[in-house]
JSON list of C-alpha atoms in Angstrom, two decimals:
[
{"chain": "A", "resi": 4, "resn": "MET", "atom": "CA", "xyz": [-10.85, -3.87, -33.32]},
{"chain": "A", "resi": 5, "resn": "ALA", "atom": "CA", "xyz": [-8.35, -6.13, -31.59]},
{"chain": "A", "resi": 6, "resn": "MET", "atom": "CA", "xyz": [-5.14, -4.66, -30.23]},
{"chain": "A", "resi": 7, "resn": "GLN", "atom": "CA", "xyz": [-2.06, -5.38, -32.33]},
{"chain": "A", "resi": 8, "resn": "LEU", "atom": "CA", "xyz": [0.55, -7.42, -30.54]},
{"chain": "A", "resi": 9, "resn": "ASN", "atom": "CA", "xyz": [3.61, -5.17, -30.56]},
{"chain": "A", "resi": 10, "resn": "PHE", "atom": "CA", "xyz": [6.03, -3.86, -27.95]},
{"chain": "A", "resi": 11, "resn": "SER", "atom": "CA", "xyz": [4.34, -0.46, -27.60]},
{"chain": "A", "resi": 12, "resn": "ASN", "atom": "CA", "xyz": [0.89, -1.94, -27.09]},
{"chain": "A", "resi": 13, "resn": "MET", "atom": "CA", "xyz": [2.25, -4.49, -24.64]},
{"chain": "A", "resi": 14, "resn": "LEU", "atom": "CA", "xyz": [3.74, -1.69, -22.54]},
{"chain": "A", "resi": 15, "resn": "GLN", "atom": "CA", "xyz": [0.42, 0.15, -22.69]},
{"chain": "A", "resi": 16, "resn": "PHE", "atom": "CA", "xyz": [-1.47, -2.96, -21.61]},
{"chain": "A", "resi": 17, "resn": "PHE", "atom": "CA", "xyz": [0.99, -3.66, -18.78]},
{"chain": "A", "resi": 18, "resn": "SER", "atom": "CA", "xyz": [0.74, -0.08, -17.50]},
{"chain": "A", "resi": 19, "resn": "THR", "atom": "CA", "xyz": [-3.07, -0.24, -17.67]},
{"chain": "A", "resi": 20, "resn": "ILE", "atom": "CA", "xyz": [-3.29, -3.34, -15.48]},
{"chain": "A", "resi": 21, "resn": "SER", "atom": "CA", "xyz": [-0.41, -2.35, -13.17]},
{"chain": "A", "resi": 22, "resn": "PRO", "atom": "CA", "xyz": [-2.73, -1.42, -10.26]},
{"chain": "A", "resi": 23, "resn": "ILE", "atom": "CA", "xyz": [-4.41, -4.82, -10.52]},
{"chain": "A", "resi": 24, "resn": "LEU", "atom": "CA", "xyz": [-1.01, -6.55, -10.59]},
{"chain": "A", "resi": 25, "resn": "LEU", "atom": "CA", "xyz": [0.24, -4.63, -7.54]},
{"chain": "A", "resi": 26, "resn": "ALA", "atom": "CA", "xyz": [-2.87, -5.40, -5.52]},
{"chain": "A", "resi": 27, "resn": "PHE", "atom": "CA", "xyz": [-2.81, -9.05, -6.61]},
{"chain": "A", "resi": 28, "resn": "PHE", "atom": "CA", "xyz": [0.83, -9.58, -5.64]},
{"chain": "A", "resi": 29, "resn": "LEU", "atom": "CA", "xyz": [0.45, -7.92, -2.23]},
{"chain": "A", "resi": 30, "resn": "VAL", "atom": "CA", "xyz": [-2.67, -9.93, -1.43]},
{"chain": "A", "resi": 31, "resn": "MET", "atom": "CA", "xyz": [-0.95, -13.15, -2.52]},
{"chain": "A", "resi": 32, "resn": "ILE", "atom": "CA", "xyz": [2.06, -12.38, -0.31]},
{"chain": "A", "resi": 33, "resn": "SER", "atom": "CA", "xyz": [-0.33, -11.81, 2.57]},
{"chain": "A", "resi": 34, "resn": "LEU", "atom": "CA", "xyz": [-2.14, -15.09, 1.93]},
{"chain": "A", "resi": 35, "resn": "PHE", "atom": "CA", "xyz": [1.11, -17.06, 1.76]},
{"chain": "A", "resi": 36, "resn": "ASN", "atom": "CA", "xyz": [2.19, -15.49, 5.07]},
{"chain": "A", "resi": 37, "resn": "THR", "atom": "CA", "xyz": [-1.26, -16.17, 6.58]},
{"chain": "A", "resi": 38, "resn": "ASP", "atom": "CA", "xyz": [-1.80, -12.59, 7.75]},
{"chain": "A", "resi": 39, "resn": "ILE", "atom": "CA", "xyz": [-4.27, -9.79, 6.98]},
{"chain": "A", "resi": 40, "resn": "LYS", "atom": "CA", "xyz": [-1.77, -7.21, 5.73]},
{"chain": "A", "resi": 41, "resn": "GLY", "atom": "CA", "xyz": [-3.13, -7.56, 2.21]},
{"chain": "A", "resi": 42, "resn": "LEU", "atom": "CA", "xyz": [-6.69, -6.87, 3.36]},
{"chain": "A", "resi": 43, "resn": "VAL", "atom": "CA", "xyz": [-5.52, -3.82, 5.32]},
{"chain": "A", "resi": 44, "resn": "TYR", "atom": "CA", "xyz": [-3.76, -2.56, 2.18]},
{"chain": "A", "resi": 45, "resn": "LEU", "atom": "CA", "xyz": [-6.89, -3.16, 0.09]},
{"chain": "A", "resi": 46, "resn": "GLY", "atom": "CA", "xyz": [-8.93, -1.21, 2.63]},
{"chain": "A", "resi": 47, "resn": "GLY", "atom": "CA", "xyz": [-6.55, 1.72, 2.34]},
{"chain": "A", "resi": 48, "resn": "ILE", "atom": "CA", "xyz": [-6.42, 1.68, -1.44]},
{"chain": "A", "resi": 49, "resn": "LEU", "atom": "CA", "xyz": [-10.22, 1.47, -1.59]},
{"chain": "A", "resi": 50, "resn": "ILE", "atom": "CA", "xyz": [-10.52, 4.60, 0.56]},
{"chain": "A", "resi": 51, "resn": "ALA", "atom": "CA", "xyz": [-7.88, 6.34, -1.58]},
{"chain": "A", "resi": 52, "resn": "SER", "atom": "CA", "xyz": [-9.69, 5.34, -4.79]},
{"chain": "A", "resi": 53, "resn": "LEU", "atom": "CA", "xyz": [-12.99, 6.75, -3.53]},
{"chain": "A", "resi": 54, "resn": "ILE", "atom": "CA", "xyz": [-11.31, 10.03, -2.57]},
{"chain": "A", "resi": 55, "resn": "ASN", "atom": "CA", "xyz": [-9.57, 10.21, -5.96]},
{"chain": "A", "resi": 56, "resn": "LEU", "atom": "CA", "xyz": [-12.86, 9.45, -7.70]},
{"chain": "A", "resi": 57, "resn": "PHE", "atom": "CA", "xyz": [-14.54, 12.28, -5.80]},
{"chain": "A", "resi": 58, "resn": "ILE", "atom": "CA", "xyz": [-11.78, 14.69, -6.86]},
{"chain": "A", "resi": 59, "resn": "MET", "atom": "CA", "xyz": [-12.00, 13.51, -10.49]},
{"chain": "A", "resi": 60, "resn": "ASN", "atom": "CA", "xyz": [-15.76, 14.06, -10.64]},
{"chain": "A", "resi": 61, "resn": "THR", "atom": "CA", "xyz": [-15.38, 17.43, -8.91]},
{"chain": "A", "resi": 62, "resn": "LEU", "atom": "CA", "xyz": [-12.68, 18.79, -11.24]},
{"chain": "A", "resi": 63, "resn": "LYS", "atom": "CA", "xyz": [-14.17, 17.13, -14.36]},
{"chain": "A", "resi": 64, "resn": "VAL", "atom": "CA", "xyz": [-10.96, 17.58, -16.36]},
{"chain": "A", "resi": 65, "resn": "LYS", "atom": "CA", "xyz": [-11.16, 16.07, -19.86]},
{"chain": "A", "resi": 66, "resn": "SER", "atom": "CA", "xyz": [-8.43, 15.59, -22.43]},
{"chain": "A", "resi": 67, "resn": "ASP", "atom": "CA", "xyz": [-7.89, 18.42, -24.93]},
{"chain": "A", "resi": 68, "resn": "LYS", "atom": "CA", "xyz": [-7.09, 15.95, -27.70]},
{"chain": "A", "resi": 69, "resn": "ILE", "atom": "CA", "xyz": [-8.67, 12.75, -28.89]},
{"chain": "A", "resi": 70, "resn": "PRO", "atom": "CA", "xyz": [-7.21, 9.94, -26.75]},
{"chain": "A", "resi": 71, "resn": "SER", "atom": "CA", "xyz": [-5.85, 6.79, -28.29]},
{"chain": "A", "resi": 72, "resn": "PRO", "atom": "CA", "xyz": [-8.13, 3.72, -28.28]},
{"chain": "A", "resi": 73, "resn": "ALA", "atom": "CA", "xyz": [-5.43, 2.14, -26.11]},
{"chain": "A", "resi": 74, "resn": "CYS", "atom": "CA", "xyz": [-6.57, 4.42, -23.28]},
{"chain": "A", "resi": 75, "resn": "ASN", "atom": "CA", "xyz": [-9.78, 2.42, -23.04]},
{"chain": "A", "resi": 76, "resn": "LEU", "atom": "CA", "xyz": [-8.36, -1.08, -23.04]},
{"chain": "A", "resi": 77, "resn": "MET", "atom": "CA", "xyz": [-10.43, -1.67, -19.90]},
{"chain": "A", "resi": 78, "resn": "ASP", "atom": "CA", "xyz": [-13.80, -0.01, -19.36]},
{"chain": "A", "resi": 79, "resn": "PHE", "atom": "CA", "xyz": [-13.74, 1.16, -15.74]},
{"chain": "A", "resi": 80, "resn": "PRO", "atom": "CA", "xyz": [-16.96, 2.31, -14.03]},
{"chain": "A", "resi": 81, "resn": "LEU", "atom": "CA", "xyz": [-17.74, 5.67, -12.39]},
{"chain": "A", "resi": 82, "resn": "ASN", "atom": "CA", "xyz": [-16.16, 7.89, -15.08]},
{"chain": "A", "resi": 83, "resn": "LEU", "atom": "CA", "xyz": [-12.62, 6.61, -14.55]},
{"chain": "A", "resi": 84, "resn": "ASN", "atom": "CA", "xyz": [-12.08, 6.66, -18.32]},
{"chain": "A", "resi": 85, "resn": "GLU", "atom": "CA", "xyz": [-13.87, 9.96, -18.92]},
{"chain": "A", "resi": 86, "resn": "TYR", "atom": "CA", "xyz": [-11.83, 12.30, -16.70]},
{"chain": "A", "resi": 87, "resn": "ILE", "atom": "CA", "xyz": [-8.04, 12.47, -16.70]},
{"chain": "A", "resi": 88, "resn": "SER", "atom": "CA", "xyz": [-7.07, 14.27, -13.49]},
{"chain": "A", "resi": 89, "resn": "PRO", "atom": "CA", "xyz": [-5.97, 13.12, -10.97]},
{"chain": "A", "resi": 90, "resn": "ALA", "atom": "CA", "xyz": [-4.71, 10.17, -13.03]},
{"chain": "A", "resi": 91, "resn": "PHE", "atom": "CA", "xyz": [-6.10, 7.06, -11.34]},
{"chain": "A", "resi": 92, "resn": "ASN", "atom": "CA", "xyz": [-3.21, 4.69, -12.08]},
{"chain": "A", "resi": 93, "resn": "THR", "atom": "CA", "xyz": [-0.67, 7.26, -10.88]},
{"chain": "A", "resi": 94, "resn": "MET", "atom": "CA", "xyz": [-2.62, 7.75, -7.65]},
{"chain": "A", "resi": 95, "resn": "PHE", "atom": "CA", "xyz": [-2.83, 3.99, -7.12]},
{"chain": "A", "resi": 96, "resn": "ILE", "atom": "CA", "xyz": [0.88, 3.35, -7.70]},
{"chain": "A", "resi": 97, "resn": "SER", "atom": "CA", "xyz": [1.95, 6.39, -5.66]},
{"chain": "A", "resi": 98, "resn": "PHE", "atom": "CA", "xyz": [-0.20, 5.30, -2.72]},
{"chain": "A", "resi": 99, "resn": "THR", "atom": "CA", "xyz": [1.36, 1.84, -2.87]},
{"chain": "A", "resi": 100, "resn": "LEU", "atom": "CA", "xyz": [4.86, 3.30, -3.14]},
{"chain": "A", "resi": 101, "resn": "MET", "atom": "CA", "xyz": [4.49, 5.44, -0.02]},
{"chain": "A", "resi": 102, "resn": "TYR", "atom": "CA", "xyz": [2.63, 2.72, 1.88]},
{"chain": "A", "resi": 103, "resn": "LEU", "atom": "CA", "xyz": [5.49, 0.27, 1.31]},
{"chain": "A", "resi": 104, "resn": "TYR", "atom": "CA", "xyz": [8.39, 2.72, 1.55]},
{"chain": "A", "resi": 105, "resn": "LEU", "atom": "CA", "xyz": [7.58, 4.35, 4.89]},
{"chain": "A", "resi": 106, "resn": "PRO", "atom": "CA", "xyz": [7.70, 1.12, 6.96]},
{"chain": "A", "resi": 107, "resn": "MET", "atom": "CA", "xyz": [11.08, 0.40, 5.36]},
{"chain": "A", "resi": 108, "resn": "GLN", "atom": "CA", "xyz": [12.32, 3.86, 6.34]},
{"chain": "A", "resi": 109, "resn": "TYR", "atom": "CA", "xyz": [11.06, 4.01, 9.92]},
{"chain": "A", "resi": 110, "resn": "ILE", "atom": "CA", "xyz": [10.71, 0.37, 11.02]},
{"chain": "A", "resi": 111, "resn": "SER", "atom": "CA", "xyz": [12.64, -2.04, 8.83]},
{"chain": "A", "resi": 112, "resn": "SER", "atom": "CA", "xyz": [15.32, -1.52, 6.17]},
{"chain": "A", "resi": 113, "resn": "ILE", "atom": "CA", "xyz": [15.11, -0.28, 2.58]},
{"chain": "A", "resi": 114, "resn": "ASN", "atom": "CA", "xyz": [14.19, -2.94, 0.02]},
{"chain": "A", "resi": 115, "resn": "TYR", "atom": "CA", "xyz": [15.67, -1.35, -3.09]},
{"chain": "A", "resi": 116, "resn": "PRO", "atom": "CA", "xyz": [14.44, -3.91, -5.67]},
{"chain": "A", "resi": 117, "resn": "VAL", "atom": "CA", "xyz": [10.83, -3.37, -4.57]},
{"chain": "A", "resi": 118, "resn": "LEU", "atom": "CA", "xyz": [11.16, 0.41, -4.67]},
{"chain": "A", "resi": 119, "resn": "ILE", "atom": "CA", "xyz": [12.90, 0.36, -8.06]},
{"chain": "A", "resi": 120, "resn": "PHE", "atom": "CA", "xyz": [10.18, -1.90, -9.48]},
{"chain": "A", "resi": 121, "resn": "ILE", "atom": "CA", "xyz": [7.33, 0.32, -8.26]},
{"chain": "A", "resi": 122, "resn": "CYS", "atom": "CA", "xyz": [9.10, 3.51, -9.39]},
{"chain": "A", "resi": 123, "resn": "GLY", "atom": "CA", "xyz": [9.61, 1.85, -12.77]},
{"chain": "A", "resi": 124, "resn": "LEU", "atom": "CA", "xyz": [5.87, 1.13, -12.97]},
{"chain": "A", "resi": 125, "resn": "LEU", "atom": "CA", "xyz": [5.16, 4.75, -12.07]},
{"chain": "A", "resi": 126, "resn": "VAL", "atom": "CA", "xyz": [7.41, 6.11, -14.82]},
{"chain": "A", "resi": 127, "resn": "LEU", "atom": "CA", "xyz": [6.17, 3.58, -17.38]},
{"chain": "A", "resi": 128, "resn": "ASP", "atom": "CA", "xyz": [2.55, 4.41, -16.67]},
{"chain": "A", "resi": 129, "resn": "ALA", "atom": "CA", "xyz": [3.19, 8.17, -16.84]},
{"chain": "A", "resi": 130, "resn": "VAL", "atom": "CA", "xyz": [5.07, 7.97, -20.14]},
{"chain": "A", "resi": 131, "resn": "THR", "atom": "CA", "xyz": [2.57, 5.68, -21.85]},
{"chain": "A", "resi": 132, "resn": "LYS", "atom": "CA", "xyz": [-0.47, 7.61, -20.61]},
{"chain": "A", "resi": 133, "resn": "ILE", "atom": "CA", "xyz": [0.89, 11.02, -21.68]},
{"chain": "A", "resi": 134, "resn": "SER", "atom": "CA", "xyz": [2.18, 9.77, -25.05]},
{"chain": "A", "resi": 135, "resn": "ARG", "atom": "CA", "xyz": [-1.20, 8.24, -25.90]},
{"chain": "A", "resi": 136, "resn": "GLY", "atom": "CA", "xyz": [-3.19, 11.27, -24.77]},
{"chain": "A", "resi": 137, "resn": "CYS", "atom": "CA", "xyz": [-4.84, 9.37, -21.91]},
{"chain": "A", "resi": 138, "resn": "THR", "atom": "CA", "xyz": [-3.92, 12.16, -19.51]},
{"chain": "A", "resi": 139, "resn": "ASN", "atom": "CA", "xyz": [-1.53, 15.11, -19.30]},
{"chain": "A", "resi": 140, "resn": "PHE", "atom": "CA", "xyz": [1.35, 16.15, -17.07]},
{"chain": "A", "resi": 141, "resn": "SER", "atom": "CA", "xyz": [-0.90, 17.95, -14.60]},
{"chain": "A", "resi": 142, "resn": "GLY", "atom": "CA", "xyz": [-3.07, 14.84, -14.29]},
{"chain": "A", "resi": 143, "resn": "ILE", "atom": "CA", "xyz": [0.02, 12.74, -13.54]},
{"chain": "A", "resi": 144, "resn": "ALA", "atom": "CA", "xyz": [1.35, 15.31, -11.07]},
{"chain": "A", "resi": 145, "resn": "LEU", "atom": "CA", "xyz": [-1.95, 15.63, -9.23]},
{"chain": "A", "resi": 146, "resn": "GLY", "atom": "CA", "xyz": [-2.38, 11.86, -9.17]},
{"chain": "A", "resi": 147, "resn": "PHE", "atom": "CA", "xyz": [1.09, 11.48, -7.67]},
{"chain": "A", "resi": 148, "resn": "LEU", "atom": "CA", "xyz": [0.35, 14.16, -5.07]},
{"chain": "A", "resi": 149, "resn": "VAL", "atom": "CA", "xyz": [-3.01, 12.68, -4.04]},
{"chain": "A", "resi": 150, "resn": "GLY", "atom": "CA", "xyz": [-1.70, 9.12, -3.89]},
{"chain": "A", "resi": 151, "resn": "SER", "atom": "CA", "xyz": [1.42, 10.07, -1.95]},
{"chain": "A", "resi": 152, "resn": "ILE", "atom": "CA", "xyz": [-0.48, 12.11, 0.64]},
{"chain": "A", "resi": 153, "resn": "LEU", "atom": "CA", "xyz": [-3.11, 9.42, 1.16]},
{"chain": "A", "resi": 154, "resn": "GLY", "atom": "CA", "xyz": [-0.43, 6.72, 1.43]},
{"chain": "A", "resi": 155, "resn": "ILE", "atom": "CA", "xyz": [1.45, 8.75, 4.05]},
{"chain": "A", "resi": 156, "resn": "VAL", "atom": "CA", "xyz": [-1.73, 9.46, 6.03]},
{"chain": "A", "resi": 157, "resn": "TYR", "atom": "CA", "xyz": [-2.78, 5.79, 5.98]},
{"chain": "A", "resi": 158, "resn": "PHE", "atom": "CA", "xyz": [0.67, 4.67, 7.12]},
{"chain": "A", "resi": 159, "resn": "ILE", "atom": "CA", "xyz": [0.73, 7.20, 9.97]},
{"chain": "A", "resi": 160, "resn": "SER", "atom": "CA", "xyz": [-2.78, 6.21, 11.09]},
{"chain": "A", "resi": 161, "resn": "LEU", "atom": "CA", "xyz": [-1.64, 2.59, 11.49]},
{"chain": "A", "resi": 162, "resn": "TRP", "atom": "CA", "xyz": [1.82, 3.32, 12.88]},
{"chain": "A", "resi": 163, "resn": "LYS", "atom": "CA", "xyz": [0.79, 5.88, 15.49]},
{"chain": "A", "resi": 164, "resn": "THR", "atom": "CA", "xyz": [-2.09, 3.73, 16.76]},
{"chain": "A", "resi": 165, "resn": "GLY", "atom": "CA", "xyz": [0.22, 0.79, 17.44]},
{"chain": "A", "resi": 166, "resn": "HIS", "atom": "CA", "xyz": [-0.92, -1.31, 14.47]},
{"chain": "A", "resi": 167, "resn": "ASP", "atom": "CA", "xyz": [2.42, -1.40, 12.68]},
{"chain": "A", "resi": 168, "resn": "ASP", "atom": "CA", "xyz": [2.15, -5.21, 12.72]},
{"chain": "A", "resi": 169, "resn": "LEU", "atom": "CA", "xyz": [-0.43, -4.79, 9.94]},
{"chain": "A", "resi": 170, "resn": "LEU", "atom": "CA", "xyz": [2.09, -3.05, 7.66]},
{"chain": "A", "resi": 171, "resn": "PHE", "atom": "CA", "xyz": [4.31, -4.69, 5.06]},
{"chain": "A", "resi": 172, "resn": "PHE", "atom": "CA", "xyz": [8.08, -4.63, 5.74]},
{"chain": "A", "resi": 173, "resn": "ASN", "atom": "CA", "xyz": [7.57, -4.10, 9.48]},
{"chain": "A", "resi": 174, "resn": "ALA", "atom": "CA", "xyz": [10.27, -6.50, 10.76]},
{"chain": "A", "resi": 175, "resn": "GLU", "atom": "CA", "xyz": [13.31, -5.18, 12.61]},
{"chain": "A", "resi": 176, "resn": "PRO", "atom": "CA", "xyz": [16.55, -5.53, 10.55]},
{"chain": "A", "resi": 177, "resn": "SER", "atom": "CA", "xyz": [18.29, -7.91, 12.95]},
{"chain": "A", "resi": 178, "resn": "ASN", "atom": "CA", "xyz": [19.39, -11.53, 13.07]},
{"chain": "A", "resi": 179, "resn": "ASN", "atom": "CA", "xyz": [19.01, -11.61, 16.83]},
{"chain": "A", "resi": 180, "resn": "VAL", "atom": "CA", "xyz": [16.13, -13.20, 18.64]},
{"chain": "A", "resi": 181, "resn": "ILE", "atom": "CA", "xyz": [13.74, -10.51, 19.84]},
{"chain": "A", "resi": 182, "resn": "CYS", "atom": "CA", "xyz": [12.86, -11.01, 23.50]},
{"chain": "A", "resi": 183, "resn": "ALA", "atom": "CA", "xyz": [9.85, -9.58, 25.26]},
{"chain": "A", "resi": 184, "resn": "ARG", "atom": "CA", "xyz": [9.84, -8.62, 28.92]},
{"chain": "A", "resi": 185, "resn": "PRO", "atom": "CA", "xyz": [7.58, -10.97, 30.88]},
{"chain": "A", "resi": 186, "resn": "LYS", "atom": "CA", "xyz": [4.58, -9.58, 32.67]},
{"chain": "A", "resi": 187, "resn": "LYS", "atom": "CA", "xyz": [4.73, -9.01, 36.41]},
{"chain": "A", "resi": 188, "resn": "GLN", "atom": "CA", "xyz": [4.12, -12.23, 38.32]},
{"chain": "A", "resi": 189, "resn": "THR", "atom": "CA", "xyz": [3.10, -12.80, 41.92]},
{"chain": "A", "resi": 190, "resn": "PHE", "atom": "CA", "xyz": [4.26, -15.78, 43.98]},
{"chain": "A", "resi": 191, "resn": "LYS", "atom": "CA", "xyz": [2.74, -16.97, 47.24]},
{"chain": "A", "resi": 192, "resn": "CYS", "atom": "CA", "xyz": [5.02, -18.88, 49.65]},
{"chain": "A", "resi": 193, "resn": "PHE", "atom": "CA", "xyz": [3.91, -20.99, 52.60]},
{"chain": "A", "resi": 194, "resn": "VAL", "atom": "CA", "xyz": [6.07, -21.75, 55.64]},
{"chain": "A", "resi": 195, "resn": "TYR", "atom": "CA", "xyz": [5.56, -25.23, 57.07]},
{"chain": "A", "resi": 196, "resn": "LYS", "atom": "CA", "xyz": [6.57, -26.66, 60.46]},
{"chain": "A", "resi": 197, "resn": "ASN", "atom": "CA", "xyz": [5.84, -30.23, 61.35]},
{"chain": "A", "resi": 198, "resn": "GLY", "atom": "CA", "xyz": [3.53, -30.47, 58.36]},
{"chain": "A", "resi": 199, "resn": "GLU", "atom": "CA", "xyz": [1.45, -27.45, 59.35]},
{"chain": "A", "resi": 200, "resn": "VAL", "atom": "CA", "xyz": [1.35, -24.02, 57.76]},
{"chain": "A", "resi": 201, "resn": "ILE", "atom": "CA", "xyz": [2.66, -21.43, 60.19]},
{"chain": "A", "resi": 202, "resn": "GLY", "atom": "CA", "xyz": [2.93, -18.48, 57.81]},
{"chain": "A", "resi": 203, "resn": "GLU", "atom": "CA", "xyz": [2.78, -17.21, 54.26]},
{"chain": "A", "resi": 204, "resn": "ALA", "atom": "CA", "xyz": [4.37, -14.45, 52.19]},
{"chain": "A", "resi": 205, "resn": "ASN", "atom": "CA", "xyz": [3.68, -12.80, 48.83]},
{"chain": "A", "resi": 206, "resn": "SER", "atom": "CA", "xyz": [6.36, -11.60, 46.46]},
{"chain": "A", "resi": 207, "resn": "GLY", "atom": "CA", "xyz": [6.13, -10.06, 43.01]},
{"chain": "A", "resi": 208, "resn": "GLN", "atom": "CA", "xyz": [8.57, -9.70, 40.11]}
]
């Protein structure tokens, strides 16, 4: 049966596809900027999804009540619709939240509209999923914990290995031109007398 077009169902649909929207927007931003930050993010979220999937299939937590048909608007593979903890969408959004927030905190400056938007998605998804019986509070909490930890670990692994140029929001908050110290150079000088070389000297700086 087709989904009725009302405000509640639209919110449910939007929360269901929110991970796809987040990934799509970040990849598009990366493409427009001609960098590979989006691919690096996708690599991290893929690893996080596999870990979350392993935890889901290990815990095998199912809903105590009959879930709403709206919970299965999209038929995901690998038992994503069968088990409810850790909640996949919550893990996905939490990973993205931490992955974007930490570079703002330690490298750049806080982008409040982005954080408010992602936090809004997180709350919307939690409310709609719990109200429809798609998951429970413990599933949301565990999904948030797993996603946050994995997002922090992935950020640290890039930052501490000197690959912070692959992170989003990694620019210094300054209007000044950033100058780099030139590498050490060596100059060779020749001393001429009557057109003939009578000596030479090396100097470095």
